[in-house]
Every structure is written in C-alpha cells, then in structure tokens.
C-alpha cells in the first residue's frame, strides 16, 4: 500500500517528459514569429541541406544530411505515433513494452517475407560469386535480430505482468 502511494505521489510531481516536450514545441512555435530567429534557422537549413559545390551540384554531405534527417523523422513519426496512442491508455512502462513488441514483431514478419519472396531486383546470376542464399543474408540477419528483440520484449511483458499481479 505504501509502495502504491509513493508511486502515485512520484507520478504526480513535476512535469512529465511529454509535457516538457510540449513546452519546448510551444517555445519553438513562438520563436518562428521572430524574423531574426526564422532567418537564422533558414540559414542553417540552407547550409546543411542545400549546399552546392562549384559545379552547382548538391554536395554529398547535403545529400547524406537529408537522408539522415528523413530516416530519423520517419522512425520517430512511425514509432512515436504508435507509442503515443498506447501511452495514453497503458502508461509509460507498459506502453513502451507493447510498442516494442509490436514493432519488432512487425519487423520479424516483414523481414521473413523479404527472405522468402525477395529480392526481385538484383539477380544472383548477374553477380559473380553470389548464390540465392548469399544475397538474402542481410534480410536473414534483420529477421534474426528482430525475432530476438521481439522475444525480449515479450519476456519483459510477461515479467511486468507477473510483477503487477503481486
């Protein structure tokens, strides 16, 4: 009983991480109305993502920076939106476990489908020294790693369920 009371008291004290993120987003939104701040962000954006060399072609650094930004943004949007929906109903810890199990279960299924049905692009006969199994090694590696992480999240969910029953 005392443990539950301490947990409730700790959960209600201060701002949560999500609330802090919201405050930061509001501050950034207000900074967008200041022309000097908006110009500075525009200059940094142009320097990072739109820089060109002497011939007028986009630099490799700019291309890599764009790719990294797109990859990080898509992962945060994909996993974060699912976590946010689950977090509102299940709480932080259980929401993270459910989201992790769902993500890695989905990755396991997707990578197993890729191992079985792919690749359709590069033919093993056109690459000297690669057979049909060797060309699927990255997909097999992703499938095994995803399966291991999926099992880890399921075991953690089971442990969490046993702890909450006490």
PDB file of C-alpha atoms in Angstrom:
ATOM      1  CA  UNK A   1       0.000   0.000   0.000  1.00  0.00           C
ATOM      2  CA  UNK A   2       2.805   2.392   0.891  1.00  0.00           C
ATOM      3  CA  UNK A   3       4.594   1.481  -2.353  1.00  0.00           C
ATOM      4  CA  UNK A   4       1.477   2.360  -4.349  1.00  0.00           C
ATOM      5  CA  UNK A   5       1.108   5.680  -2.522  1.00  0.00           C
ATOM      6  CA  UNK A   6       4.755   6.580  -3.204  1.00  0.00           C
ATOM      7  CA  UNK A   7       4.350   5.634  -6.862  1.00  0.00           C
ATOM      8  CA  UNK A   8       1.238   7.794  -7.237  1.00  0.00           C
ATOM      9  CA  UNK A   9       2.938  10.716  -5.468  1.00  0.00           C
ATOM     10  CA  UNK A  10       6.037  10.388  -7.686  1.00  0.00           C
ATOM     11  CA  UNK A  11       3.919  10.231 -10.847  1.00  0.00           C
ATOM     12  CA  UNK A  12       2.088  13.439  -9.961  1.00  0.00           C
ATOM     13  CA  UNK A  13       5.123  15.562  -9.103  1.00  0.00           C
ATOM     14  CA  UNK A  14       6.526  17.964 -11.706  1.00  0.00           C
ATOM     15  CA  UNK A  15       6.231  17.887 -15.470  1.00  0.00           C
ATOM     16  CA  UNK A  16       6.424  14.625 -17.339  1.00  0.00           C
ATOM     17  CA  UNK A  17       8.750  14.205 -20.290  1.00  0.00           C
ATOM     18  CA  UNK A  18       5.880  14.585 -22.734  1.00  0.00           C
ATOM     19  CA  UNK A  19       4.773  17.824 -21.080  1.00  0.00           C
ATOM     20  CA  UNK A  20       8.341  19.170 -21.253  1.00  0.00           C
ATOM     21  CA  UNK A  21       8.425  18.308 -24.956  1.00  0.00           C
ATOM     22  CA  UNK A  22       5.163  20.203 -25.418  1.00  0.00           C
ATOM     23  CA  UNK A  23       6.562  23.283 -23.668  1.00  0.00           C
ATOM     24  CA  UNK A  24       9.653  23.178 -25.907  1.00  0.00           C
ATOM     25  CA  UNK A  25       7.427  22.854 -29.006  1.00  0.00           C
ATOM     26  CA  UNK A  26       5.377  25.885 -27.926  1.00  0.00           C
ATOM     27  CA  UNK A  27       8.537  27.946 -27.387  1.00  0.00           C
ATOM     28  CA  UNK A  28       9.845  26.943 -30.821  1.00  0.00           C
ATOM     29  CA  UNK A  29       6.487  27.867 -32.357  1.00  0.00           C
ATOM     30  CA  UNK A  30       6.664  31.342 -30.810  1.00  0.00           C
ATOM     31  CA  UNK A  31      10.269  31.781 -31.988  1.00  0.00           C
ATOM     32  CA  UNK A  32       9.045  31.220 -35.555  1.00  0.00           C
ATOM     33  CA  UNK A  33       7.270  34.596 -35.357  1.00  0.00           C
ATOM     34  CA  UNK A  34      10.559  36.437 -34.742  1.00  0.00           C
ATOM     35  CA  UNK A  35      12.153  37.293 -38.121  1.00  0.00           C
ATOM     36  CA  UNK A  36      15.747  37.088 -36.845  1.00  0.00           C
ATOM     37  CA  UNK A  37      15.228  33.607 -35.390  1.00  0.00           C
ATOM     38  CA  UNK A  38      13.399  32.478 -38.523  1.00  0.00           C
ATOM     39  CA  UNK A  39      16.242  33.802 -40.704  1.00  0.00           C
ATOM     40  CA  UNK A  40      18.872  32.039 -38.588  1.00  0.00           C
ATOM     41  CA  UNK A  41      17.040  28.721 -38.869  1.00  0.00           C
ATOM     42  CA  UNK A  42      16.668  29.257 -42.622  1.00  0.00           C
ATOM     43  CA  UNK A  43      20.393  29.938 -42.998  1.00  0.00           C
ATOM     44  CA  UNK A  44      21.309  26.816 -41.017  1.00  0.00           C
ATOM     45  CA  UNK A  45      18.856  24.756 -43.076  1.00  0.00           C
ATOM     46  CA  UNK A  46      20.314  26.059 -46.343  1.00  0.00           C
ATOM     47  CA  UNK A  47      23.881  25.430 -45.168  1.00  0.00           C
ATOM     48  CA  UNK A  48      23.134  21.855 -44.089  1.00  0.00           C
ATOM     49  CA  UNK A  49      20.649  20.577 -46.639  1.00  0.00           C
ATOM     50  CA  UNK A  50      21.030  22.719 -49.751  1.00  0.00           C
ATOM     51  CA  UNK A  51      24.761  23.369 -50.074  1.00  0.00           C
ATOM     52  CA  UNK A  52      26.220  23.039 -53.570  1.00  0.00           C
ATOM     53  CA  UNK A  53      29.748  22.731 -54.887  1.00  0.00           C
ATOM     54  CA  UNK A  54      31.450  24.796 -57.609  1.00  0.00           C
ATOM     55  CA  UNK A  55      29.624  22.986 -60.427  1.00  0.00           C
ATOM     56  CA  UNK A  56      26.208  23.635 -58.879  1.00  0.00           C
ATOM     57  CA  UNK A  57      25.592  20.024 -57.849  1.00  0.00           C
ATOM     58  CA  UNK A  58      24.379  19.182 -54.368  1.00  0.00           C
ATOM     59  CA  UNK A  59      27.241  18.095 -52.119  1.00  0.00           C
ATOM     60  CA  UNK A  60      27.423  14.567 -50.750  1.00  0.00           C
ATOM     61  CA  UNK A  61      27.255  15.956 -47.212  1.00  0.00           C
ATOM     62  CA  UNK A  62      23.955  17.676 -48.024  1.00  0.00           C
ATOM     63  CA  UNK A  63      22.550  14.505 -49.530  1.00  0.00           C
ATOM     64  CA  UNK A  64      23.665  12.444 -46.531  1.00  0.00           C
ATOM     65  CA  UNK A  65      22.265  15.020 -44.078  1.00  0.00           C
ATOM     66  CA  UNK A  66      18.903  14.942 -45.866  1.00  0.00           C
ATOM     67  CA  UNK A  67      18.861  11.149 -45.798  1.00  0.00           C
ATOM     68  CA  UNK A  68      19.686  11.029 -42.101  1.00  0.00           C
ATOM     69  CA  UNK A  69      17.022  13.644 -41.324  1.00  0.00           C
ATOM     70  CA  UNK A  70      14.381  11.763 -43.325  1.00  0.00           C
ATOM     71  CA  UNK A  71      15.291   8.435 -41.683  1.00  0.00           C
ATOM     72  CA  UNK A  72      15.214   9.836 -38.141  1.00  0.00           C
ATOM     73  CA  UNK A  73      11.986  11.762 -38.761  1.00  0.00           C
ATOM     74  CA  UNK A  74      10.219   8.756 -40.254  1.00  0.00           C
ATOM     75  CA  UNK A  75      11.287   6.442 -37.424  1.00  0.00           C
ATOM     76  CA  UNK A  76      10.218   8.962 -34.777  1.00  0.00           C
ATOM     77  CA  UNK A  77       6.885   9.568 -36.531  1.00  0.00           C
ATOM     78  CA  UNK A  78       6.182   5.862 -37.094  1.00  0.00           C
ATOM     79  CA  UNK A  79       7.193   4.502 -33.705  1.00  0.00           C
ATOM     80  CA  UNK A  80       6.345   7.667 -31.776  1.00  0.00           C
ATOM     81  CA  UNK A  81       2.771   7.908 -33.007  1.00  0.00           C
ATOM     82  CA  UNK A  82       2.090   4.310 -32.039  1.00  0.00           C
ATOM     83  CA  UNK A  83       3.754   4.805 -28.652  1.00  0.00           C
ATOM     84  CA  UNK A  84       1.771   7.988 -28.019  1.00  0.00           C
ATOM     85  CA  UNK A  85      -1.517   6.186 -28.648  1.00  0.00           C
ATOM     86  CA  UNK A  86      -0.568   3.253 -26.430  1.00  0.00           C
ATOM     87  CA  UNK A  87       0.987   5.506 -23.757  1.00  0.00           C
ATOM     88  CA  UNK A  88      -2.295   7.323 -23.170  1.00  0.00           C
ATOM     89  CA  UNK A  89      -4.085   4.094 -22.271  1.00  0.00           C
ATOM     90  CA  UNK A  90      -1.423   1.848 -20.760  1.00  0.00           C
ATOM     91  CA  UNK A  91       1.112   4.171 -19.167  1.00  0.00           C
ATOM     92  CA  UNK A  92       4.782   4.738 -19.841  1.00  0.00           C
ATOM     93  CA  UNK A  93       6.365   1.377 -18.995  1.00  0.00           C
ATOM     94  CA  UNK A  94       3.672  -0.945 -20.329  1.00  0.00           C
ATOM     95  CA  UNK A  95       3.198   1.283 -23.377  1.00  0.00           C
ATOM     96  CA  UNK A  96       6.902   1.045 -24.200  1.00  0.00           C
ATOM     97  CA  UNK A  97       6.854  -2.737 -23.845  1.00  0.00           C
ATOM     98  CA  UNK A  98       3.760  -3.139 -26.022  1.00  0.00           C
ATOM     99  CA  UNK A  99       5.116  -0.734 -28.658  1.00  0.00           C
ATOM    100  CA  UNK A 100       8.492  -2.508 -28.727  1.00  0.00           C
ATOM    101  CA  UNK A 101       6.901  -5.944 -29.028  1.00  0.00           C
ATOM    102  CA  UNK A 102       4.603  -4.723 -31.808  1.00  0.00           C
ATOM    103  CA  UNK A 103       7.422  -3.001 -33.714  1.00  0.00           C
ATOM    104  CA  UNK A 104       9.826  -5.923 -33.600  1.00  0.00           C
ATOM    105  CA  UNK A 105       7.050  -8.432 -34.306  1.00  0.00           C
ATOM    106  CA  UNK A 106       6.151  -6.407 -37.396  1.00  0.00           C
ATOM    107  CA  UNK A 107       9.829  -6.238 -38.415  1.00  0.00           C
ATOM    108  CA  UNK A 108      10.167 -10.008 -37.981  1.00  0.00           C
ATOM    109  CA  UNK A 109       7.163 -10.715 -40.191  1.00  0.00           C
ATOM    110  CA  UNK A 110       8.291  -8.188 -42.806  1.00  0.00           C
ATOM    111  CA  UNK A 111      11.857  -9.439 -42.944  1.00  0.00           C
ATOM    112  CA  UNK A 112      10.726 -13.070 -43.159  1.00  0.00           C
ATOM    113  CA  UNK A 113       8.532 -12.128 -46.123  1.00  0.00           C
ATOM    114  CA  UNK A 114      11.544 -10.425 -47.665  1.00  0.00           C
ATOM    115  CA  UNK A 115      13.673 -13.543 -47.141  1.00  0.00           C
ATOM    116  CA  UNK A 116      11.067 -15.769 -48.779  1.00  0.00           C
ATOM    117  CA  UNK A 117       9.913 -13.585 -51.677  1.00  0.00           C
ATOM    118  CA  UNK A 118      12.778 -11.191 -52.366  1.00  0.00           C
ATOM    119  CA  UNK A 119      14.885  -9.737 -53.808  1.00  0.00           C
ATOM    120  CA  UNK A 120      13.246  -9.033 -57.125  1.00  0.00           C
ATOM    121  CA  UNK A 121      15.846  -6.535 -58.288  1.00  0.00           C
ATOM    122  CA  UNK A 122      19.373  -7.936 -58.375  1.00  0.00           C
ATOM    123  CA  UNK A 123      19.546 -11.471 -59.790  1.00  0.00           C
ATOM    124  CA  UNK A 124      22.107 -13.811 -58.182  1.00  0.00           C
ATOM    125  CA  UNK A 125      23.194 -14.968 -61.645  1.00  0.00           C
ATOM    126  CA  UNK A 126      24.256 -11.417 -62.581  1.00  0.00           C
ATOM    127  CA  UNK A 127      26.501 -11.061 -59.506  1.00  0.00           C
ATOM    128  CA  UNK A 128      29.563 -13.258 -59.742  1.00  0.00           C
ATOM    129  CA  UNK A 129      30.014 -15.468 -56.699  1.00  0.00           C
ATOM    130  CA  UNK A 130      26.629 -14.818 -55.056  1.00  0.00           C
ATOM    131  CA  UNK A 131      24.016 -17.520 -54.828  1.00  0.00           C
ATOM    132  CA  UNK A 132      20.379 -17.206 -53.863  1.00  0.00           C
ATOM    133  CA  UNK A 133      21.157 -17.602 -50.147  1.00  0.00           C
ATOM    134  CA  UNK A 134      24.082 -15.175 -50.025  1.00  0.00           C
ATOM    135  CA  UNK A 135      22.021 -12.365 -51.498  1.00  0.00           C
ATOM    136  CA  UNK A 136      19.443 -12.814 -48.723  1.00  0.00           C
ATOM    137  CA  UNK A 137      21.935 -12.671 -45.832  1.00  0.00           C
ATOM    138  CA  UNK A 138      21.085  -9.047 -44.824  1.00  0.00           C
ATOM    139  CA  UNK A 139      17.372  -9.908 -44.718  1.00  0.00           C
ATOM    140  CA  UNK A 140      18.081 -13.063 -42.711  1.00  0.00           C
ATOM    141  CA  UNK A 141      20.192 -11.009 -40.278  1.00  0.00           C
ATOM    142  CA  UNK A 142      17.368  -8.485 -39.841  1.00  0.00           C
ATOM    143  CA  UNK A 143      14.871 -11.311 -39.319  1.00  0.00           C
ATOM    144  CA  UNK A 144      17.010 -12.962 -36.634  1.00  0.00           C
ATOM    145  CA  UNK A 145      17.764  -9.677 -34.835  1.00  0.00           C
ATOM    146  CA  UNK A 146      14.092  -8.640 -34.947  1.00  0.00           C
ATOM    147  CA  UNK A 147      12.997 -12.030 -33.648  1.00  0.00           C
ATOM    148  CA  UNK A 148      15.462 -11.846 -30.751  1.00  0.00           C
ATOM    149  CA  UNK A 149      14.271  -8.343 -29.806  1.00  0.00           C
ATOM    150  CA  UNK A 150      10.630  -9.405 -30.167  1.00  0.00           C
ATOM    151  CA  UNK A 151      11.200 -12.331 -27.791  1.00  0.00           C
ATOM    152  CA  UNK A 152      12.991  -9.998 -25.349  1.00  0.00           C
ATOM    153  CA  UNK A 153      10.023  -7.616 -25.296  1.00  0.00           C
ATOM    154  CA  UNK A 154       7.544 -10.483 -24.863  1.00  0.00           C
ATOM    155  CA  UNK A 155       9.587 -11.855 -21.934  1.00  0.00           C
ATOM    156  CA  UNK A 156       9.694  -8.350 -20.413  1.00  0.00           C
ATOM    157  CA  UNK A 157       5.909  -8.086 -20.842  1.00  0.00           C
ATOM    158  CA  UNK A 158       5.483 -11.421 -19.067  1.00  0.00           C
ATOM    159  CA  UNK A 159       7.756 -10.278 -16.232  1.00  0.00           C
ATOM    160  CA  UNK A 160       5.834  -6.988 -15.957  1.00  0.00           C
ATOM    161  CA  UNK A 161       2.543  -8.880 -15.794  1.00  0.00           C
ATOM    162  CA  UNK A 162       3.852 -11.136 -13.018  1.00  0.00           C
ATOM    163  CA  UNK A 163       5.130  -8.102 -11.057  1.00  0.00           C
ATOM    164  CA  UNK A 164       1.783  -6.334 -11.290  1.00  0.00           C
ATOM    165  CA  UNK A 165      -0.076  -9.421 -10.023  1.00  0.00           C
ATOM    166  CA  UNK A 166       1.793  -9.296  -6.708  1.00  0.00           C
TER     167      UNK A 166
END
